[in-house]
């Protein structure tokens, strides 16, 4: 029995849609021109992209015959594409058969097809280059590269898509639109996407008592917006906007000074910030028994200007929790003795391992090998660690080996030597430096690192949506190029002396526990003009960020980070998510819920987990964070 031929109908077609590759291959360009189409195959609409090269090799596979006059040829005149940018985030059921494999699945830059019934959302984006882009991902986790519309056409593409799906604005993000089929069933299934009262119950009650009208009608306004989009004709422009709306251009070849809708509150002016003098008098803060009389004042002075080198050895031990702030000089002697005994008990354990035992313990052998390799290349330019027979290298090795015995499940992770060397340089004592080496970034699950990258993304999107959109368009929206910054606290971005100053500032936890994320935001904002103006792609963004090493001015970055904090905190309509990152808002929830960190709201649209309250990314020995710092 002959197979029934597949019916095919071309609805929309646009050329000049480029795929920007991430790898600079010697024999190929990093931009690949292609075609975008909306087609019907056996009555099912789909969006397809294919490169021009494939069209040339196999014309019938791409240049489909147009039927019934639909999808007629577009004018051949050049279309610069000055219109609002759009990013499409879509999902495809994993079990659905794909006629064209995802671009990256095969390692080749080939065509792909996405059924419109599986489209989950549209994300609006814009950056100053004037190009539109579509970013697609599948539910199965197969990311596709951004498609850049060099000659416009996104408006017409979206109108063609509206024939088959309805786009409703997301209540979670003003730039996002949820895609639904044109049927009433989808309407009822979509109410859970509205999150009418998406706060925790305790917080909802609190807000209702304070302002019942705003709380109630704030939720029902989402219903109004939802139905307004649901009842709009499929051929009409997106969401609840009219064709005359400035956010939706009148034609594909003009840029009518449209206004960009941001997904956050308008930020006020950024204040000017100046640094202060370092802490240079320690004795004035000690009472006759050696207690620190005003820990908050000490932290404020350190945050404002750091510590003079001669006092670091003593003050650092308080900042890092080695000594309690309210301990007397006699109590500190007892603490030091107890910690010294415990350290050397652990050190004796690995020192007593014989060669025969080590040969039977591959894990221990692996840790030692990694440590020896990293010790030999950590801060060798510093006199404390230079030379082959330097005792500083021996101390660095011994502290790291002892840490393996202290936490054998974690063992040694690359980067620990970078965090230890400044501690050892200042204290010049293996016991004190060991107990000051407390860091959560090296946990095996990397949950702390994932959380910090998500929080950094939240901050940057609130500060500069344009920069975020550009990074998204270059597959860099995950901010993975900032991983090293956060892992070892900018250790390789600044000089050794600058790192001593930076870390003591961060250890104060002022003005918030996540000040290092504000530092990262400040650096990224300072590089915005270079990143966007030079049209960097994924690889060149990573290269540019790595080449910032030793080129950044620490004091300028610190001033910028503090100014960002003040600018955000002065915004009365700052989102709760950002407030949580800054420590300005703690979600009202039971202790059990706070402990297990369950995600009560999952934003599948952006694959972003909830920010876990105001918990620090970098807790040091359980010190209590300062929520409302004052400045000297």
XYZ file of C-alpha atoms in Angstrom:
632
model
C 0.000 0.000 0.000
C 1.472 3.344 -1.043
C 2.210 5.880 1.675
C 0.006 8.929 1.588
C 2.019 11.942 0.393
C 2.540 14.669 2.938
C 0.507 17.813 2.352
C 2.495 21.007 2.513
C 1.548 24.679 2.546
C 3.853 27.681 2.855
C 2.335 30.467 4.944
C 5.245 32.833 5.464
C 8.832 33.075 4.288
C 11.614 35.548 5.035
C 15.261 35.544 4.002
C 18.135 37.359 5.685
C 17.717 35.474 8.943
C 21.204 34.703 10.213
C 22.518 32.130 12.614
C 25.483 33.446 14.642
C 27.742 30.532 15.503
C 29.811 30.455 18.673
C 32.852 28.667 17.273
C 35.218 30.497 14.965
C 36.026 27.794 12.454
C 38.843 28.373 10.029
C 36.861 27.506 6.923
C 33.497 29.049 7.742
C 32.060 32.405 8.691
C 30.537 32.873 12.136
C 27.269 34.161 10.630
C 25.232 31.828 8.445
C 22.424 33.333 6.313
C 19.169 31.452 6.033
C 15.388 31.463 5.638
C 12.652 31.454 8.258
C 9.255 30.023 7.327
C 5.845 29.265 8.752
C 4.487 26.152 7.032
C 1.671 23.652 7.388
C 2.592 19.982 7.138
C -0.456 17.731 7.107
C -2.373 20.615 8.607
C 0.037 21.193 11.503
C 1.736 24.613 11.519
C 5.441 24.792 12.214
C 8.258 27.318 12.185
C 11.304 26.252 10.181
C 14.761 27.649 9.562
C 17.259 26.471 6.971
C 20.587 27.901 5.786
C 20.987 29.336 2.300
C 23.628 26.725 1.470
C 21.084 23.968 2.017
C 18.626 25.766 -0.255
C 21.223 25.944 -3.006
C 22.113 22.269 -2.724
C 18.549 21.011 -2.524
C 16.100 23.651 -3.717
C 12.913 21.539 -3.510
C 13.575 20.853 0.152
C 13.301 24.524 1.043
C 11.695 26.578 -1.696
C 8.230 25.136 -1.365
C 5.511 26.001 -3.849
C 3.083 28.584 -2.592
C -0.575 27.589 -2.734
C -3.714 29.644 -3.102
C -1.753 32.842 -3.202
C -0.848 32.584 0.496
C 2.624 33.520 1.593
C 3.344 35.345 -1.654
C 6.757 36.694 -2.519
C 7.878 39.670 -0.495
C 9.293 42.762 -2.098
C 12.956 42.400 -2.928
C 13.926 45.838 -1.674
C 16.388 45.910 1.214
C 14.737 45.826 4.638
C 17.038 47.100 7.394
C 14.810 45.620 10.102
C 14.642 48.525 12.491
C 11.865 47.334 14.754
C 11.510 46.099 18.311
C 13.584 43.024 19.055
C 11.990 39.753 20.093
C 13.380 36.663 21.697
C 11.413 33.463 21.374
C 11.675 30.813 24.045
C 9.878 27.687 22.999
C 9.485 24.117 24.131
C 8.975 20.921 22.192
C 7.773 17.651 23.657
C 10.663 15.263 23.877
C 8.770 12.399 22.324
C 7.820 14.401 19.242
C 9.743 13.326 16.163
C 11.890 16.098 14.732
C 12.192 16.178 10.971
C 15.386 18.196 11.296
C 17.720 17.491 14.212
C 18.605 20.421 16.449
C 21.511 22.440 15.166
C 23.898 21.549 17.963
C 22.866 17.948 18.316
C 24.711 16.983 15.156
C 27.569 19.412 15.554
C 26.578 20.893 12.186
C 24.820 24.143 11.479
C 21.743 22.745 9.757
C 18.011 23.363 9.485
C 15.400 22.725 12.148
C 11.630 22.735 12.566
C 9.455 23.618 15.537
C 5.689 22.927 15.653
C 3.797 26.055 16.714
C 1.592 23.943 18.949
C 4.692 23.423 21.107
C 5.651 27.103 21.300
C 5.560 28.082 24.950
C 6.465 31.748 25.059
C 7.785 34.867 23.378
C 10.252 37.096 25.113
C 10.561 40.702 24.009
C 14.072 42.070 23.740
C 15.909 44.988 22.306
C 19.473 46.221 22.149
C 21.055 49.166 20.452
C 22.327 47.372 17.330
C 18.818 47.507 15.892
C 18.671 43.803 15.036
C 15.945 41.461 16.120
C 16.673 37.962 17.289
C 14.808 34.805 18.208
C 16.199 32.441 20.826
C 14.634 28.979 20.963
C 14.925 26.154 23.439
C 13.162 22.811 23.562
C 11.561 21.110 26.519
C 14.006 18.279 25.979
C 16.848 20.666 26.778
C 18.223 21.067 23.243
C 19.159 24.758 22.949
C 19.151 26.308 19.498
C 21.296 29.302 18.577
C 19.748 32.770 18.288
C 18.351 33.715 14.870
C 19.207 37.284 13.904
C 16.928 39.186 11.521
C 19.410 41.325 9.588
C 16.717 42.468 7.147
C 13.744 42.731 9.475
C 10.634 40.619 9.281
C 9.939 39.692 12.889
C 6.694 41.668 12.908
C 5.359 39.808 9.891
C 6.556 36.500 11.304
C 4.720 37.070 14.566
C 1.545 38.086 12.752
C 1.745 34.848 10.781
C 2.157 32.900 14.004
C -0.903 34.636 15.464
C -3.053 32.773 12.940
C -2.473 29.594 14.924
C -1.704 30.603 18.502
C -2.732 33.261 21.004
C -0.095 35.257 22.859
C -0.971 36.430 26.381
C 1.300 38.703 28.445
C 3.009 36.925 31.304
C 2.370 38.321 34.798
C 5.899 37.337 35.779
C 7.751 39.499 33.247
C 6.511 42.387 31.123
C 8.663 41.232 28.213
C 7.222 37.729 28.101
C 4.158 36.406 26.316
C 2.694 32.967 26.862
C 1.529 31.070 23.780
C -1.834 29.249 23.828
C -3.944 27.615 21.123
C -7.152 29.344 20.043
C -9.572 27.307 22.134
C -11.464 27.842 25.365
C -9.888 24.817 27.021
C -6.495 26.418 26.983
C -8.008 29.458 28.637
C -9.040 27.586 31.763
C -5.771 25.673 31.865
C -3.821 28.906 31.787
C -5.052 30.533 34.967
C -2.282 28.903 36.949
C 0.162 30.881 34.828
C -1.322 34.123 36.146
C -0.227 33.582 39.781
C -2.971 35.964 40.863
C -1.741 35.899 44.433
C 1.727 34.532 43.888
C 3.113 35.639 47.227
C 3.372 33.312 50.165
C 0.202 33.163 52.215
C 1.658 34.985 55.200
C 2.963 37.802 53.031
C -0.375 38.037 51.227
C -2.274 38.422 54.490
C 0.168 41.056 55.651
C -0.177 43.067 52.461
C -3.977 42.667 52.489
C -4.201 44.108 56.015
C -2.014 47.052 55.061
C -3.733 47.819 51.763
C -6.724 45.574 50.920
C -7.693 47.505 47.799
C -4.283 47.417 46.142
C -3.778 43.751 47.003
C -7.173 42.617 45.730
C -7.351 44.651 42.567
C -3.686 44.047 41.828
C -4.540 40.370 41.464
C -7.721 40.891 39.451
C -5.975 43.292 37.075
C -4.071 40.244 35.840
C -7.393 38.644 34.920
C -8.368 41.742 32.948
C -5.108 41.726 31.003
C -5.414 38.002 30.424
C -8.895 38.158 28.888
C -8.028 41.225 26.872
C -5.319 39.192 25.166
C -7.516 36.101 24.933
C -10.364 37.867 23.150
C -8.177 39.664 20.643
C -8.451 38.570 17.043
C -5.663 36.211 15.970
C -4.521 38.560 13.228
C -4.062 41.451 15.639
C -0.630 42.385 16.996
C 0.741 40.783 20.108
C -0.880 40.719 23.512
C -2.985 43.653 24.523
C -1.275 46.250 22.343
C -2.863 48.005 19.437
C -1.289 48.274 15.977
C -0.695 51.935 16.682
C 1.232 51.137 19.839
C 4.724 52.502 19.675
C 6.059 49.153 20.864
C 4.906 47.542 17.630
C 6.245 49.347 14.553
C 4.083 50.343 11.642
C 6.367 48.737 9.094
C 9.393 46.497 8.982
C 11.752 49.102 7.602
C 11.301 51.973 10.006
C 12.324 52.709 13.562
C 9.752 55.156 14.894
C 11.378 56.184 18.159
C 9.372 53.603 20.022
C 9.384 53.363 23.783
C 10.791 50.245 25.361
C 8.689 48.587 28.045
C 10.959 47.372 30.795
C 10.109 44.515 33.107
C 10.995 46.412 36.258
C 10.484 49.699 38.020
C 12.102 52.875 36.773
C 15.349 53.456 38.627
C 16.232 56.890 39.858
C 19.584 58.628 39.419
C 22.667 56.818 40.608
C 24.311 58.692 43.495
C 27.973 59.560 43.587
C 30.000 57.553 46.086
C 33.457 58.186 47.499
C 35.782 55.876 49.375
C 37.178 56.623 52.822
C 40.390 56.148 54.765
C 41.432 52.677 56.005
C 41.134 51.518 59.591
C 44.444 52.488 61.212
C 43.742 52.452 64.946
C 42.656 49.123 66.419
C 43.346 49.751 70.091
C 40.647 52.440 70.322
C 38.007 49.754 69.786
C 39.249 47.435 72.575
C 38.142 47.634 76.208
C 40.543 46.800 79.065
C 39.747 43.063 78.747
C 40.279 43.051 74.999
C 36.651 43.007 73.808
C 35.744 44.907 70.668
C 33.461 47.682 71.867
C 31.846 48.672 68.551
C 31.988 45.891 65.923
C 29.567 47.756 63.649
C 31.778 50.833 63.553
C 34.791 48.659 62.760
C 32.945 47.033 59.864
C 31.833 50.391 58.528
C 35.377 51.734 58.540
C 36.687 48.591 56.877
C 33.962 48.693 54.250
C 34.634 52.324 53.514
C 38.434 52.149 53.246
C 39.854 48.761 54.173
C 42.551 48.104 56.767
C 46.158 49.233 56.947
C 48.476 46.219 56.322
C 49.886 46.182 59.855
C 46.438 45.533 61.384
C 45.129 42.946 58.928
C 46.506 39.935 60.773
C 44.435 40.780 63.847
C 41.281 42.288 62.358
C 40.828 39.606 59.674
C 40.362 36.933 62.336
C 37.336 38.810 63.657
C 35.882 39.463 60.221
C 36.186 35.769 59.357
C 34.725 34.467 62.605
C 37.917 32.946 63.954
C 37.380 35.054 67.066
C 33.985 36.276 68.344
C 33.684 40.043 68.486
C 32.780 39.965 72.184
C 35.628 37.651 73.246
C 38.223 38.798 75.763
C 41.957 38.505 75.184
C 42.067 35.547 77.605
C 39.198 33.801 75.842
C 40.970 34.225 72.517
C 44.041 32.475 73.900
C 41.886 29.498 74.843
C 40.174 29.516 71.434
C 43.521 29.536 69.638
C 44.826 26.663 71.742
C 41.743 24.547 71.072
C 41.802 25.202 67.333
C 45.545 24.500 67.191
C 45.101 21.109 68.858
C 42.276 20.150 66.524
C 44.198 21.248 63.426
C 47.285 19.203 64.223
C 45.198 16.125 65.040
C 43.873 16.276 61.471
C 47.298 17.026 60.049
C 48.795 13.977 61.757
C 46.161 11.807 60.072
C 47.362 12.456 56.531
C 50.999 12.732 57.575
C 50.857 9.215 58.998
C 49.505 7.621 55.799
C 52.173 5.254 54.518
C 53.083 4.837 50.839
C 51.438 1.410 50.853
C 48.203 2.850 52.256
C 48.230 5.675 49.731
C 48.649 3.210 46.882
C 45.401 1.559 47.968
C 43.518 4.862 48.278
C 43.089 6.371 44.820
C 40.940 9.241 46.126
C 43.554 10.385 48.623
C 46.234 9.991 45.976
C 44.213 12.100 43.563
C 43.733 14.886 46.093
C 47.467 15.026 46.808
C 48.291 15.151 43.101
C 45.876 18.045 42.471
C 47.169 19.978 45.475
C 50.823 19.570 44.513
C 50.077 20.720 40.981
C 48.116 23.803 42.076
C 50.525 24.798 44.848
C 53.333 24.989 42.314
C 51.444 27.592 40.261
C 49.648 29.690 42.895
C 50.866 33.280 43.357
C 54.469 32.410 42.545
C 55.105 36.078 41.762
C 54.571 36.846 45.465
C 57.748 36.678 47.552
C 55.982 34.570 50.184
C 55.457 31.778 47.629
C 58.326 32.313 45.181
C 61.247 29.910 44.726
C 61.363 26.141 44.806
C 62.271 25.637 48.475
C 60.077 28.379 49.894
C 58.501 27.467 53.265
C 55.374 29.332 52.181
C 54.746 26.643 49.548
C 55.061 23.961 52.209
C 52.513 25.714 54.423
C 50.137 26.123 51.467
C 50.450 22.412 50.678
C 50.005 21.296 54.285
C 46.917 23.423 54.958
C 45.205 22.127 51.794
C 46.059 18.516 52.641
C 44.684 19.020 56.147
C 41.520 20.465 54.692
C 41.066 17.192 52.796
C 41.020 15.356 56.137
C 38.638 17.966 57.576
C 36.169 17.467 54.717
C 37.224 14.302 52.935
C 33.966 13.952 50.980
C 34.639 17.286 49.307
C 38.392 16.936 49.372
C 40.329 19.421 47.298
C 38.729 21.485 44.558
C 40.669 23.684 42.175
C 40.409 27.277 43.329
C 40.927 26.539 47.020
C 44.605 27.417 46.720
C 43.631 30.825 45.307
C 41.456 31.519 48.339
C 44.006 30.251 50.841
C 47.124 32.066 49.653
C 46.060 35.601 50.743
C 44.968 34.237 54.138
C 48.284 32.498 54.603
C 50.202 35.559 53.405
C 48.535 37.825 55.989
C 48.364 35.488 58.987
C 51.589 33.583 58.182
C 50.148 30.873 60.386
C 48.795 27.593 59.076
C 46.344 27.091 61.961
C 44.729 30.514 61.652
C 44.628 30.432 57.860
C 43.053 26.957 57.916
C 40.161 27.976 60.172
C 39.609 31.152 58.182
C 39.242 29.124 54.956
C 35.482 28.689 55.004
C 33.756 28.858 51.648
C 30.513 27.442 50.307
C 31.339 27.800 46.618
C 33.081 24.439 46.378
C 30.214 22.179 47.352
C 29.826 19.250 44.979
C 26.309 20.173 43.862
C 27.446 23.749 43.040
C 24.093 24.975 44.293
C 25.705 28.089 45.752
C 27.302 28.959 42.421
C 24.072 28.367 40.501
C 22.211 30.524 42.983
C 24.719 33.353 42.671
C 24.580 33.336 38.877
C 20.793 33.499 39.036
C 20.921 36.348 41.518
C 23.467 38.194 39.384
C 21.154 37.795 36.400
C 18.283 39.286 38.426
C 20.388 42.276 39.418
C 21.713 42.907 35.938
C 18.270 42.643 34.356
C 16.938 45.213 36.817
C 19.882 47.517 36.164
C 20.394 47.162 32.425
C 17.831 45.154 30.410
C 19.511 46.255 27.170
C 22.802 44.632 28.145
C 20.963 41.475 29.258
C 19.143 41.283 25.932
C 22.399 41.570 24.043
C 24.006 38.843 26.133
C 20.927 36.667 25.561
C 21.258 37.166 21.820
C 24.827 35.882 21.952
C 24.066 32.794 24.051
C 25.700 34.490 27.032
C 22.615 35.221 29.103
C 23.589 32.568 31.643
C 26.566 34.795 32.609
C 28.786 31.716 32.679
C 31.753 33.964 31.873
C 31.363 35.386 35.410
C 31.817 31.957 37.001
C 35.464 32.504 37.908
C 34.708 35.915 39.401
C 32.223 34.470 41.844
C 34.045 31.204 42.531
C 37.258 32.778 43.822
C 36.024 36.308 44.493
C 37.814 38.125 41.646
C 41.142 36.693 42.768
C 42.617 36.739 39.266
C 41.048 39.996 38.142
C 42.956 42.303 40.502
C 46.471 42.569 41.862
C 47.384 40.679 45.022
C 47.340 43.845 47.141
C 43.982 44.877 45.694
C 42.560 41.459 46.564
C 43.567 41.906 50.204
C 41.652 45.184 50.224
C 38.658 43.812 48.295
C 38.195 40.719 50.429
C 38.269 42.594 53.730
C 35.602 44.902 52.316
C 33.446 41.922 51.271
C 33.905 40.190 54.632
C 32.135 43.074 56.379
C 28.929 42.016 54.557
C 28.098 45.666 54.121
C 25.911 47.065 52.766
C 24.539 43.590 52.001
C 25.759 40.016 51.950
C 25.726 39.886 48.154
C 27.939 42.899 47.607
C 30.215 40.761 45.442
C 27.300 40.426 42.987
C 27.014 44.209 42.889
C 30.746 44.251 42.150
C 30.166 41.931 39.195
C 27.287 44.107 38.003
C 29.484 47.187 38.220
C 32.186 45.534 36.112
C 29.703 44.345 33.488
C 28.101 47.770 33.221
C 31.528 49.316 32.758
C 32.088 46.996 29.784
C 28.677 47.485 28.150
C 29.836 49.904 25.464
C 32.670 47.617 24.414
C 30.550 44.447 24.394
C 27.643 45.873 22.399
C 29.539 48.433 20.346
C 32.031 45.871 19.068
C 29.288 43.287 18.447
C 31.045 40.593 20.448
C 29.810 37.019 20.046
C 29.884 34.220 22.622
C 33.587 33.445 22.261
C 34.761 37.034 22.055
C 32.662 37.974 25.116
C 34.412 35.247 27.092
C 37.781 36.331 25.722
C 37.139 39.989 26.506
C 36.051 39.266 30.073
C 39.108 37.087 30.679
C 41.371 39.809 29.324
C 40.118 42.271 31.943
C 42.617 40.721 34.355
C 44.729 43.437 36.002
C 43.021 46.140 33.916
C 40.273 47.097 36.375
C 40.496 49.891 38.924
C 39.336 48.439 42.237
C 38.300 51.698 43.889
C 36.192 52.715 40.886
C 34.471 49.337 40.839
C 33.791 49.509 44.582
C 32.293 52.979 44.222
C 30.188 51.767 41.305
C 28.928 48.752 43.244
C 27.916 50.838 46.250
C 26.243 53.409 43.995
C 24.246 50.595 42.365
C 23.128 49.413 45.801
C 21.978 52.888 46.799
C 20.212 53.382 43.469
C 18.311 50.121 43.822
C 17.390 50.611 47.454
C 16.020 54.081 46.684
C 13.613 52.590 44.156
C 10.223 52.239 45.850
C 8.902 49.758 43.281
C 11.843 47.366 43.233
C 10.749 43.774 42.623
C 10.718 41.423 45.600
C 13.170 39.120 43.855
C 15.775 41.875 43.642
C 14.982 42.999 47.190
C 15.720 39.477 48.387
C 19.104 39.515 46.656
C 19.911 42.813 48.363
C 18.714 41.566 51.749
C 15.912 44.136 51.862
C 13.106 41.589 51.935
C 12.814 38.247 53.687
C 9.857 36.133 52.487
C 7.390 35.342 55.259
C 7.370 31.559 55.471
C 7.596 28.807 58.034
C 10.985 27.685 59.224
C 10.438 24.308 57.617
C 9.880 25.915 54.235
C 12.951 28.090 54.638
C 15.083 25.107 55.561
C 14.334 22.825 52.658
C 14.399 25.710 50.150
C 11.593 24.292 48.067
C 10.650 26.355 45.037
C 7.115 27.547 45.697
C 6.964 29.324 42.334
C 8.776 27.929 39.332
C 9.300 30.203 36.391
C 9.655 27.591 33.645
C 9.666 30.394 31.131
C 13.159 31.558 32.065
C 14.353 28.395 33.821
C 15.063 30.483 36.875
C 14.637 29.116 40.366
C 13.377 31.283 43.186
C 15.927 33.381 45.039
C 16.166 31.763 48.453
C 15.264 34.612 50.720
C 18.185 36.811 51.648
C 20.546 33.934 52.416
C 24.128 34.791 51.693
C 26.029 33.263 48.856
C 29.148 33.480 50.971
C 28.411 32.846 54.662
C 31.484 32.833 56.859
C 31.123 30.814 60.037
C 27.570 31.876 60.775
C 27.983 35.574 61.432
C 24.735 37.503 61.563
C 24.275 39.705 58.482
C 23.727 43.413 58.845
C 20.469 44.282 57.117
C 20.444 48.061 57.390
C 24.011 49.353 57.369
C 24.871 52.896 58.263
C 27.747 54.745 56.717
C 30.327 56.747 58.640
